GROMACS .gro file of C-alpha atoms in nm:
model
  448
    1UNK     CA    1   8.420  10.666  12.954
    2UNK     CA    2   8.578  10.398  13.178
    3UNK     CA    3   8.443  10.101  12.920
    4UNK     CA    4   8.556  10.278  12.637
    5UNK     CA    5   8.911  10.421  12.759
    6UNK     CA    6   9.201  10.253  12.923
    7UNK     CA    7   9.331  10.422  13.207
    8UNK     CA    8   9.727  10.350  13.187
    9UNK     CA    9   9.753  10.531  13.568
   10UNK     CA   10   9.629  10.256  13.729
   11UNK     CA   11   9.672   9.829  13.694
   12UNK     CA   12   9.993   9.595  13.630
   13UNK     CA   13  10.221   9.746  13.367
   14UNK     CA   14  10.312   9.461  13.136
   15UNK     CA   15   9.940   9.385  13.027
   16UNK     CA   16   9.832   9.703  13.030
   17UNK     CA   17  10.061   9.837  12.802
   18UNK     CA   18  10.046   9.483  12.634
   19UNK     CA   19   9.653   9.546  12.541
   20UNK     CA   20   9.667   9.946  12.474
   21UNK     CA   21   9.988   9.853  12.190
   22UNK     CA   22   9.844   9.591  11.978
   23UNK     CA   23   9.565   9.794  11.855
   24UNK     CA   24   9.830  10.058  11.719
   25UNK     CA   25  10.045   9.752  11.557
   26UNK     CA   26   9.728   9.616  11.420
   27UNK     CA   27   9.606   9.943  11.293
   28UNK     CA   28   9.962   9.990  11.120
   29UNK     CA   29   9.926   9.614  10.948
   30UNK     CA   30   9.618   9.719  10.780
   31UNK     CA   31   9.729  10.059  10.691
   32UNK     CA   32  10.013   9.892  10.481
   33UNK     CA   33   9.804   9.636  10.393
   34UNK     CA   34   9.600   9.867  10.266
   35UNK     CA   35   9.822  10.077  10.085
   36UNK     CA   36  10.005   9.781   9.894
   37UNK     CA   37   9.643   9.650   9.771
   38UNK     CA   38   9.587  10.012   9.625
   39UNK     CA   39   9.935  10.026   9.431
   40UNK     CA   40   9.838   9.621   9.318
   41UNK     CA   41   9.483   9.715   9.212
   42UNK     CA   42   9.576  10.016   9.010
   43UNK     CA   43   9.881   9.862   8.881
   44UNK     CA   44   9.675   9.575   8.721
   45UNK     CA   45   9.402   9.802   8.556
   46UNK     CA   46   9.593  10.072   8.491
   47UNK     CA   47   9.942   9.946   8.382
   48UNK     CA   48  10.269  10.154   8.474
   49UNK     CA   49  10.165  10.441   8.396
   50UNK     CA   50   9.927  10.467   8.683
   51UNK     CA   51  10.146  10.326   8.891
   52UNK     CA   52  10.431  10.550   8.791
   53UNK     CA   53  10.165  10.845   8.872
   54UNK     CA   54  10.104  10.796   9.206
   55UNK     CA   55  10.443  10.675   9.307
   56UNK     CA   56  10.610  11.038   9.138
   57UNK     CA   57  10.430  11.232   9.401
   58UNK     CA   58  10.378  10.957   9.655
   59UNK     CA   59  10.635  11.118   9.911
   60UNK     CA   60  10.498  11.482   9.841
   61UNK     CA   61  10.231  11.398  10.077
   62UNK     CA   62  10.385  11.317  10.324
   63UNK     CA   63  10.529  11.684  10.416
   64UNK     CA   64  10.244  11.838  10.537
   65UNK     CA   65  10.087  11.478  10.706
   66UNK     CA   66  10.405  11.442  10.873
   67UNK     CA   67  10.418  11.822  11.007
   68UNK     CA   68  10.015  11.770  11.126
   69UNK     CA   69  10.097  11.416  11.285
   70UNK     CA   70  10.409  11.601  11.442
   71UNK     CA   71  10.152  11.888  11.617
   72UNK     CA   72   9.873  11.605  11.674
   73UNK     CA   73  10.140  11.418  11.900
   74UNK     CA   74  10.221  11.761  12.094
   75UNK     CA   75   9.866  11.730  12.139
   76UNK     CA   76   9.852  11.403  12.283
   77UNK     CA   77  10.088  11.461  12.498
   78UNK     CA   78   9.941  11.766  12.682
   79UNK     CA   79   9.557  11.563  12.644
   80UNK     CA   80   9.718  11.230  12.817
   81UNK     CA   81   9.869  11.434  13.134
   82UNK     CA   82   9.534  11.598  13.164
   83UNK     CA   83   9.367  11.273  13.170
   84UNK     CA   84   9.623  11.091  13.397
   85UNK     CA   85   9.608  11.430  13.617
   86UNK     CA   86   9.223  11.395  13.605
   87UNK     CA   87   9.184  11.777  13.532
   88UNK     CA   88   8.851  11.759  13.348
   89UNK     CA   89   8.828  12.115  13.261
   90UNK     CA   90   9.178  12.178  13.104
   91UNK     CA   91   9.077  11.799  12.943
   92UNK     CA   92   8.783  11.916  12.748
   93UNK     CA   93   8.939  12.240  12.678
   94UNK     CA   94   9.241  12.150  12.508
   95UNK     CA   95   9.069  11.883  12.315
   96UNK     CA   96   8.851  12.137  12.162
   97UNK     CA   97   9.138  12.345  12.111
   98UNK     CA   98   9.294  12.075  11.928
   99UNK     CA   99   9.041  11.966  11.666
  100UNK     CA  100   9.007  12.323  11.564
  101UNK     CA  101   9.363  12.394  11.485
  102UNK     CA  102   9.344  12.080  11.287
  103UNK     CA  103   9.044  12.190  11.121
  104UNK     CA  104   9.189  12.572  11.047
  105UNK     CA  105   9.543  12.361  10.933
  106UNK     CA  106   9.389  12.092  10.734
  107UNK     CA  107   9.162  12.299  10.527
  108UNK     CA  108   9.497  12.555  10.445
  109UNK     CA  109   9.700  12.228  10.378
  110UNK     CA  110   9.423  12.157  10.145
  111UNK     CA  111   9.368  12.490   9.949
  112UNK     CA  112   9.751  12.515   9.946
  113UNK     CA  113   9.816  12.176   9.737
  114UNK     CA  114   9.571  12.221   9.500
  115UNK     CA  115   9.674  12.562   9.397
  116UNK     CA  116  10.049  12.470   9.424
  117UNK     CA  117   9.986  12.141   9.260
  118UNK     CA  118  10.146  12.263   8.904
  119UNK     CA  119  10.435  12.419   9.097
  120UNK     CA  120  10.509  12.063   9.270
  121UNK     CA  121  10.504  11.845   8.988
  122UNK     CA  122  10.794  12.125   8.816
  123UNK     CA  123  11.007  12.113   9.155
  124UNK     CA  124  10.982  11.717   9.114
  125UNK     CA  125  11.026  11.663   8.755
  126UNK     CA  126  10.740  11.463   8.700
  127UNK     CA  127  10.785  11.339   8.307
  128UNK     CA  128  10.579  11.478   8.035
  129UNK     CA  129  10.425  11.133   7.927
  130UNK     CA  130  10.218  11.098   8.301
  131UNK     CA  131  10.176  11.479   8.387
  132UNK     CA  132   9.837  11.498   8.357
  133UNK     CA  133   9.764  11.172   8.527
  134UNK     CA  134   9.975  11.284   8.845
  135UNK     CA  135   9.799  11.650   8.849
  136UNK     CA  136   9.462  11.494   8.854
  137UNK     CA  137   9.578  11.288   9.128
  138UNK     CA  138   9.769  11.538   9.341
  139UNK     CA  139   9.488  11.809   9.298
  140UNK     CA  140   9.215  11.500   9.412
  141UNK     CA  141   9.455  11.403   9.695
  142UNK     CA  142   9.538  11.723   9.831
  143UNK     CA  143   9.197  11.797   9.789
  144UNK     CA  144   9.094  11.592  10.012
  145UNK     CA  145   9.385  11.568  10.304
  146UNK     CA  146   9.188  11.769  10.521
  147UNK     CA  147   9.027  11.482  10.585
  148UNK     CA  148   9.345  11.253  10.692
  149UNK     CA  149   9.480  11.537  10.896
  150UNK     CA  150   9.134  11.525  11.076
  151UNK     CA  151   9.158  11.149  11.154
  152UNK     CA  152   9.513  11.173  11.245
  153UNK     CA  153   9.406  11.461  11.512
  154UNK     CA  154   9.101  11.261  11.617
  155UNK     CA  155   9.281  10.896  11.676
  156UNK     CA  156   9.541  11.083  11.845
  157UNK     CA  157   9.300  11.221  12.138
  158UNK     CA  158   9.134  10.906  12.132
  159UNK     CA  159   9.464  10.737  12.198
  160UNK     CA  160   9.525  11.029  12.464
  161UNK     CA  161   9.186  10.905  12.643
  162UNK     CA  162   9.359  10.536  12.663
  163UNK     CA  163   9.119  10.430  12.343
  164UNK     CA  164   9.367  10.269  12.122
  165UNK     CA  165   9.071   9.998  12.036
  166UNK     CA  166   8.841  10.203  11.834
  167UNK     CA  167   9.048  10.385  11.641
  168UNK     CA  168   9.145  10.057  11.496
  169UNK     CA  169   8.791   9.926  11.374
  170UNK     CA  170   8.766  10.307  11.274
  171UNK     CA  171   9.128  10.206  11.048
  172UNK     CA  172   8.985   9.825  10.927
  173UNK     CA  173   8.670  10.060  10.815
  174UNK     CA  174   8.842  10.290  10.665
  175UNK     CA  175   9.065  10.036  10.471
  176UNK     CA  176   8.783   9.803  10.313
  177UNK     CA  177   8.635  10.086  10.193
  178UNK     CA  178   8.915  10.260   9.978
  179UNK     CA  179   9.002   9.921   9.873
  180UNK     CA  180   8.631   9.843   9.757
  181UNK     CA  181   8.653  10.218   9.611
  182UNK     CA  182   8.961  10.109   9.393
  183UNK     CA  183   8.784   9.813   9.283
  184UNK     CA  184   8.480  10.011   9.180
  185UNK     CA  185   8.620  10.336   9.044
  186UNK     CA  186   8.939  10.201   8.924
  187UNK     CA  187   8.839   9.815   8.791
  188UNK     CA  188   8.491   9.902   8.712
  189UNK     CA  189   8.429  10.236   8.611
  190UNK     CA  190   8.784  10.294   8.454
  191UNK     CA  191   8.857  10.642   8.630
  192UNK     CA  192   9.232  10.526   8.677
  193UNK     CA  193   9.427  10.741   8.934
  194UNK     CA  194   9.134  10.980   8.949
  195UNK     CA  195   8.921  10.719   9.073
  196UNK     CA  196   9.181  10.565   9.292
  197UNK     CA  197   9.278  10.973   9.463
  198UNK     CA  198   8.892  10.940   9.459
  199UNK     CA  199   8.829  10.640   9.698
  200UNK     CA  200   9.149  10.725   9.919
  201UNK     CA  201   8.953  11.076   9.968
  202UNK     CA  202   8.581  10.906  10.044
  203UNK     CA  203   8.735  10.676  10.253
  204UNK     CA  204   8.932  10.904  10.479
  205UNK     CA  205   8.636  11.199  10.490
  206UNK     CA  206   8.410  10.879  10.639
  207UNK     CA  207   8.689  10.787  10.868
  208UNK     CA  208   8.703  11.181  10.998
  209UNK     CA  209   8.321  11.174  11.043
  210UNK     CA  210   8.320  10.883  11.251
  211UNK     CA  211   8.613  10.952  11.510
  212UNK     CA  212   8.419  11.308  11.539
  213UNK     CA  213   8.109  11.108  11.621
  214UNK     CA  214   8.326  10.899  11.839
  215UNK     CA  215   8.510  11.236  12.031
  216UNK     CA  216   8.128  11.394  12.080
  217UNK     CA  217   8.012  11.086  12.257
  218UNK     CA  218   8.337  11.159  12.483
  219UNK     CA  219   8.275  11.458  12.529
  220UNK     CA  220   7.909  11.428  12.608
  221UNK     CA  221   7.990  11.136  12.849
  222UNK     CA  222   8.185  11.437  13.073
  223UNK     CA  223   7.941  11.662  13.055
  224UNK     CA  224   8.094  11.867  12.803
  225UNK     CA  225   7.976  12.018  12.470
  226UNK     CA  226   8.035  11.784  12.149
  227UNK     CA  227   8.278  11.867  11.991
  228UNK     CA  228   8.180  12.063  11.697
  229UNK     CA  229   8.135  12.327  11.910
  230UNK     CA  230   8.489  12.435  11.857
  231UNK     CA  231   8.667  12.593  12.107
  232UNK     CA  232   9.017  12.764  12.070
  233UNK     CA  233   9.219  12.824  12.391
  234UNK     CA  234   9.546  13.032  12.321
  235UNK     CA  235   9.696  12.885  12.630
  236UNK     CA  236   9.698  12.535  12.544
  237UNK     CA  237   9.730  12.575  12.145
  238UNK     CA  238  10.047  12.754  12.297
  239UNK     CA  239  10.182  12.415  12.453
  240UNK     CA  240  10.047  12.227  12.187
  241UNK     CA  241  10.313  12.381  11.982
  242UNK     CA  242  10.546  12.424  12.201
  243UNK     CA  243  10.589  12.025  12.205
  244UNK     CA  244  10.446  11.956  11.910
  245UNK     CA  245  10.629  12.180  11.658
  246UNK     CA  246  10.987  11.988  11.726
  247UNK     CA  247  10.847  11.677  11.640
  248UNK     CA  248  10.681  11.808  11.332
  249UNK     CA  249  10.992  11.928  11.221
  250UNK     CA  250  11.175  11.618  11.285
  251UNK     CA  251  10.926  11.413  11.105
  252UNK     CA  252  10.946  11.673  10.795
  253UNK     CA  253  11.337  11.664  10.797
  254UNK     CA  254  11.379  11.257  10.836
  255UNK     CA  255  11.240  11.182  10.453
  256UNK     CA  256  11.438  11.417  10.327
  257UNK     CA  257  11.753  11.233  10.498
  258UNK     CA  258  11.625  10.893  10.375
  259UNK     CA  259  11.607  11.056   9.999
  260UNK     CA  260  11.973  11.154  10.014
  261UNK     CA  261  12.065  10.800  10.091
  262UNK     CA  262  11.823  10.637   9.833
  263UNK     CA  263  11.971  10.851   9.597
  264UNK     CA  264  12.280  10.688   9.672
  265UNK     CA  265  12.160  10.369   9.673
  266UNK     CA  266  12.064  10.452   9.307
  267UNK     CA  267  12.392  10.502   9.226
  268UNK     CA  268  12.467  10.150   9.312
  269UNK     CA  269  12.300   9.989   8.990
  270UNK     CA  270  11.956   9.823   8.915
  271UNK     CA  271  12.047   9.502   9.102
  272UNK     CA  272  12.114   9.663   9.405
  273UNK     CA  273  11.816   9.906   9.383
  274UNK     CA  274  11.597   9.623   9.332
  275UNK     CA  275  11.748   9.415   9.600
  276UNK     CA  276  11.741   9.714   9.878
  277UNK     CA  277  11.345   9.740   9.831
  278UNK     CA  278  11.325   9.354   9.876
  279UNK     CA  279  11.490   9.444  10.228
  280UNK     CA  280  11.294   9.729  10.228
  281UNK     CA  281  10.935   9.524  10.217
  282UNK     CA  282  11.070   9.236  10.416
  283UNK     CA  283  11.193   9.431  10.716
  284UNK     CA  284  10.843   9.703  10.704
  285UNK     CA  285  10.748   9.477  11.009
  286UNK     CA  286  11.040   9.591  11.228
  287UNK     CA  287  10.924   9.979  11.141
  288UNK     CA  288  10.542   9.867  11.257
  289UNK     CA  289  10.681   9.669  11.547
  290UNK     CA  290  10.891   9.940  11.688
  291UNK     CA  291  10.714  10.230  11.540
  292UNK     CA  292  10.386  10.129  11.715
  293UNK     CA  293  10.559  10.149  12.069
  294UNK     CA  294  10.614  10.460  12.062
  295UNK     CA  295  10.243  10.656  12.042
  296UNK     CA  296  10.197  10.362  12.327
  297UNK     CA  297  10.465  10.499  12.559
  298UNK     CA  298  10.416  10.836  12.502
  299UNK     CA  299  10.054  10.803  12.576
  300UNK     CA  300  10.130  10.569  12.899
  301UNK     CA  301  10.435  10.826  12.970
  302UNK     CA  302  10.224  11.109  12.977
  303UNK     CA  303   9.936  10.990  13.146
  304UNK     CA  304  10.154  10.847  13.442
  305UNK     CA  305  10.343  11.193  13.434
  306UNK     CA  306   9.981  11.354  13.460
  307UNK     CA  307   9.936  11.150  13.793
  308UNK     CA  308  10.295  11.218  13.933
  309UNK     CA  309  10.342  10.825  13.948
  310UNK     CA  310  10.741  10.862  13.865
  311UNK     CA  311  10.821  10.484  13.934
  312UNK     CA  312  10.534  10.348  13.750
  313UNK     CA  313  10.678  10.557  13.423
  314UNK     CA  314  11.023  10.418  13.478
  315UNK     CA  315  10.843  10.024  13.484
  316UNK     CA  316  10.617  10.093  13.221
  317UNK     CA  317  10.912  10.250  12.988
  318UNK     CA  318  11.125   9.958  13.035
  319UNK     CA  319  10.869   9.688  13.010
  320UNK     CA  320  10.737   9.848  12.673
  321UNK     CA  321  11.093   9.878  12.557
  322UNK     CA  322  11.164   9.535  12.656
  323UNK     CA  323  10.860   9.445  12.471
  324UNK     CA  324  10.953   9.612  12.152
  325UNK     CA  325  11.313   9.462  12.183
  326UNK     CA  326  11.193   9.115  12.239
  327UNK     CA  327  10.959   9.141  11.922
  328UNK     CA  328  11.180   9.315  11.718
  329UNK     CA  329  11.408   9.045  11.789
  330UNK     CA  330  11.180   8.767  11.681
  331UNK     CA  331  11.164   8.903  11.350
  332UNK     CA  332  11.524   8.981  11.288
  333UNK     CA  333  11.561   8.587  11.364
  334UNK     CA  334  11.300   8.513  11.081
  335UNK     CA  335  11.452   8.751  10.821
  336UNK     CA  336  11.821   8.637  10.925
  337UNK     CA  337  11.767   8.314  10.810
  338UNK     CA  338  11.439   8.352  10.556
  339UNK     CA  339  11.558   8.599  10.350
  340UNK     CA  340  11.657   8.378  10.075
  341UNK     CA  341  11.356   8.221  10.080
  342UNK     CA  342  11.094   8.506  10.115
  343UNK     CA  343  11.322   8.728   9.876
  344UNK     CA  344  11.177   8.496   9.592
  345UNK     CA  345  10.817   8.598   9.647
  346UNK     CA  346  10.903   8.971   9.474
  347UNK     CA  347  11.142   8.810   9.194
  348UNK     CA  348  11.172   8.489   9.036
  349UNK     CA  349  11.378   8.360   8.745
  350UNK     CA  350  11.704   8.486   8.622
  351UNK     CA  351  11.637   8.769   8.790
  352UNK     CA  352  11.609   8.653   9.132
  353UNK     CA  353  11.908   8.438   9.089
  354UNK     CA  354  12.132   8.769   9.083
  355UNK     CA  355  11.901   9.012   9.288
  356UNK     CA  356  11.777   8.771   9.548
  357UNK     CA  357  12.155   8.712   9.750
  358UNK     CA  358  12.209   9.025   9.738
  359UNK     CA  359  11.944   9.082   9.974
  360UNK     CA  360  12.037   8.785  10.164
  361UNK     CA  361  12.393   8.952  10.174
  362UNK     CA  362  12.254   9.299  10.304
  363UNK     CA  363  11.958   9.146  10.549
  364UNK     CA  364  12.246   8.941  10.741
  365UNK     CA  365  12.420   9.254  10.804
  366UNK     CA  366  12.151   9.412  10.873
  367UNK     CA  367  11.924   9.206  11.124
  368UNK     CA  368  12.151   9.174  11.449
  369UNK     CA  369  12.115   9.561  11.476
  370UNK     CA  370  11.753   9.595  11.444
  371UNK     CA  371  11.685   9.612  11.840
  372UNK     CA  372  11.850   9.981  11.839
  373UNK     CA  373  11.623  10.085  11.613
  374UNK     CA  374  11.327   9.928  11.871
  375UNK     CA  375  11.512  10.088  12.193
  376UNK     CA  376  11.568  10.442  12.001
  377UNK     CA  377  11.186  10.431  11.884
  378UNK     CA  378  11.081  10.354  12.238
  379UNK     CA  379  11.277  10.549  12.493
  380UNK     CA  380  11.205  10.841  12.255
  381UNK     CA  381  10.838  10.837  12.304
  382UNK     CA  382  10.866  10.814  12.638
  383UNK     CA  383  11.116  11.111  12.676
  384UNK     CA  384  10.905  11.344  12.441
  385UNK     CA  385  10.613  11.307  12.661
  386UNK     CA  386  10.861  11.377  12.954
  387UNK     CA  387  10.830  11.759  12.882
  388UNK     CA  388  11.079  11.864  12.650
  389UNK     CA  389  11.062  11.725  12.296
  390UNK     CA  390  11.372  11.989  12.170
  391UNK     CA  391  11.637  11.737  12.314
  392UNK     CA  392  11.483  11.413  12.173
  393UNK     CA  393  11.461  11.600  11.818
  394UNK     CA  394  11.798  11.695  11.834
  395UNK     CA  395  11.898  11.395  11.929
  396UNK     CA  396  11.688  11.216  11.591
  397UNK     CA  397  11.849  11.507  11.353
  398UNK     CA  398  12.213  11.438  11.464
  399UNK     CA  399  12.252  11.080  11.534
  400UNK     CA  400  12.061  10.944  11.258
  401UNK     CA  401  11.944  11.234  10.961
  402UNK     CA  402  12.306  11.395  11.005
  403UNK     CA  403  12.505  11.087  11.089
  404UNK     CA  404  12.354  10.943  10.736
  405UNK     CA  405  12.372  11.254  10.559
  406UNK     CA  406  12.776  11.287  10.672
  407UNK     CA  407  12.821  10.907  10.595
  408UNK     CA  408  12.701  10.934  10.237
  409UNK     CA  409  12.886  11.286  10.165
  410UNK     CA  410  13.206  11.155  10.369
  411UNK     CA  411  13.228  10.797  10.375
  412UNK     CA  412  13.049  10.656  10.112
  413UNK     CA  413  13.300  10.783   9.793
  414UNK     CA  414  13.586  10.623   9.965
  415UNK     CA  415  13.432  10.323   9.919
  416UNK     CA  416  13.123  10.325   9.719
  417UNK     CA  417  13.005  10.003   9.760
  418UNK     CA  418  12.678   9.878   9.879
  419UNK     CA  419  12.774   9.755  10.168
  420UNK     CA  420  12.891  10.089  10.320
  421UNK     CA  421  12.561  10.222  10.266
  422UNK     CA  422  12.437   9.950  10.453
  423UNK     CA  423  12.668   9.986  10.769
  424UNK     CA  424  12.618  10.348  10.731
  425UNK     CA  425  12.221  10.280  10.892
  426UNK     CA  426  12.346  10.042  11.101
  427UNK     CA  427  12.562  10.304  11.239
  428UNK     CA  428  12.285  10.520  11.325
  429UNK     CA  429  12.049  10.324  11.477
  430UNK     CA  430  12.306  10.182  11.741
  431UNK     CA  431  12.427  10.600  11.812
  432UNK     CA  432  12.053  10.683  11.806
  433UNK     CA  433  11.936  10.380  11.998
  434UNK     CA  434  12.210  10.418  12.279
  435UNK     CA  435  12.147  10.815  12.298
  436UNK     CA  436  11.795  10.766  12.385
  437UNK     CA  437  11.879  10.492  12.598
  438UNK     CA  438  12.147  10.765  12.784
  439UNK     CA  439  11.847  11.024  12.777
  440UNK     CA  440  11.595  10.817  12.911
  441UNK     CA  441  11.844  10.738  13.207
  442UNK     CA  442  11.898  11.085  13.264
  443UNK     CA  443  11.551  11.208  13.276
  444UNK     CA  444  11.425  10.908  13.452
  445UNK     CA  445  11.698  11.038  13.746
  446UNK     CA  446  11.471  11.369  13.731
  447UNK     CA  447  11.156  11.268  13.811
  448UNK     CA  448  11.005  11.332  14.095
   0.00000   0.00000   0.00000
């Protein structure tokens, strides 16, 4: 298990945590990666309408992923303090327990969305003209997200174990072939967003199959029984929601924050839409930078927790936040100044002319306050795996969903202007960012 896992208890912090996070970031490059070459491929063979398809329903999937990945990281958590406490038993156990409450919840997730499929597309008033492409695609998706919520589970344990490397290849596998799937089904074979719900499906039940394969040779390794042989322990499923179930509720709530304000931002005309999802694209590395921290401190956090090593959790949490600053602030540098530049690869011509300093205008504003976002994203993983997730929830629901909620109902009509929008998530990432900094503080003053 040694070769295969990284032990976070034990070594110098900086590289350790250095090699155990890059995986994650890598494995979030190709995800989006991934996902853009999807929405290119089926835009090209299957016009708009395809397009207009997927992206109808696109964040209706994210609900029940979120609430799974939400439980899987309660999960983690508990798995990663049995590791770094070197409790074998209670290891194996819960990691049993685990997979089969993601099996159970996966399969209901599944049933669920198919039969409810008609009922979703009403709630989001899907138009007429591209119904019947988006309920072949929801009903194929949902269909098959027992699958994702399986991986999800499965790369979470591994990442418990201090394996952050092979759910990665598991990730580049998993990406070349729904990409190849969307070539064949889609370019070939003409299916259209059948073929491309099709290949996303294939691609995620082989990715499921193979972390199982990978957890059973774990699992034999110990001693244990593989495990298929599913195993449900009321005790630690207990736990497992106990932490897990505030953080699946946070991760439901925060879309439904962001929605409010893009609705806003739709307000603002088509020149400003278009120039807010140049921003949007430009800055996704800041989200993969910081967001990739996080898994890697809670994992560290809870592992070093495990081993009652309370002044290697305080280094660790500030050299991986320092990290995640430092890198953040790299790229806020680039976009500061390349934004004009880089804006022109999404829009050219007249077009561009009017759209493209707008983003300029909004990115300048906007990149000097990025290293909140990193600080928030990284003192938060380490507090959740501290114990108590209720406080760092809170903490996400107030000072950044509620904060932008209030700002767009309060703020925004006395000025409705772009702008305001914009200082309105600045705004919460520096309250959210120095909260989690103040909560780290305090709970690092706790430990033992």
């Amino acid at each position: 298990m040694k070769k295969k896992t990284l032990d976070l208890t034990e070594g110098n912090v900086f590289p350790v945590l250095l090699w155990f996070v890059l995986p994650i970031l890598f494995g979030s490059l190709i995800q989006q990666l991934y996902v853009t070459a999807d929405a290119v491929i089926v835009g090209q063979f299957n016009g708009k309408g395809g397009l207009a398809a997927i992206d109808s329903v696109h964040t209706l999937f994210k609900f029940p992923l979120n609430f799974m990945n939400g439980l899987a990281a309660g999960a983690t958590i508990l798995i990663s303090r049995y590791y770094g406490a070197r409790d074998r038993e209670s290891l194996h156990c819960s990691i049993r327990t685990a997979y089969t409450v993601a099996v159970v919840l996966g399969l209901v997730c599944s049933a669920a969305g198919v039969w409810l499929t008609p009922f979703f597309l009403d709630v989001m008033a899907v138009p007429a003209e591209i119904c019947e492409q988006t309920a072949a695609y929801t009903r194929i998706y949902f269909g098959g997200i027992w699958a994702m919520i399986l991986y999800n589970m499965a790369s979470g344990i591994l990442r418990a174990l201090g394996d952050s490397r092979r759910p990665l290849y598991v990730l580049a596998l998993c990406s070349a072939l729904n990409i190849a799937g969307d070539l064949l089904l889609v370019g070939l074979f003409r299916l259209g967003v059948r073929g491309a719900a099709a290949a996303t499906v294939f691609s995620q039940i082989v990715s499921a199959a193979y972390t199982l394969w990978l957890l059973a040779g774990i699992e034999r390794e110990g001693g244990q029984k593989r495990i298929w042989h599913m195993h449900f322990c009321g005790e630690h499923m207990l736990s497992m929601v106990k932490t897990g179930f505030p953080l699946a509720l946070q991760a439901v709530l925060f879309p439904i924050a962001n929605s409010i304000v893009q609705a806003s931002v739709n307000g603002m005309g088509t020149d400003q839409i278009a120039a807010w999802g140049i921003c949007d694209k430009l800055d996704m590395l800041i989200w993969l930078a910081a967001d990739a921290m996080a898994p890697a401190l809670t994992t560290y956090t809870a592992q070093n927790v495990g081993a009652g090593k309370a002044e290697r959790v305080k280094r660790g949490v500030l050299a991986g936040a320092g990290m995640s600053a430092a890198c953040v602030a790299v790229i806020s540098v680039i976009l500061f100044f390349g934004t004009g530049t880089m804006g022109h690869w999404f829009i050219s011509g007249e077009d561009g002319a009017a759209v493209v300093p707008l983003s300029v205008r909004y990115m300048k504003m906007m990149a000097p306050f990025f290293v909140f976002y990193a600080l928030a994203e990284a003192f938060s993983g380490a507090c959740c795996s501290m114990g108590d997730t209720v406080k760092p929830m809170i903490v996400t629901l107030a000072c950044t969903c509620l904060l932008r909620v209030a700002g767009i109902l309060f703020i925004l009509p006395g000025y409705g202007s772009m702008e305001c929008i914009v200082w309105i998530y600045i705004a919460s990432w520096i309250v959210t960012g120095g909260a989690f900094t103040a909560l780290f503080y305090v709970r690092g003053r706790r430990l033992a």
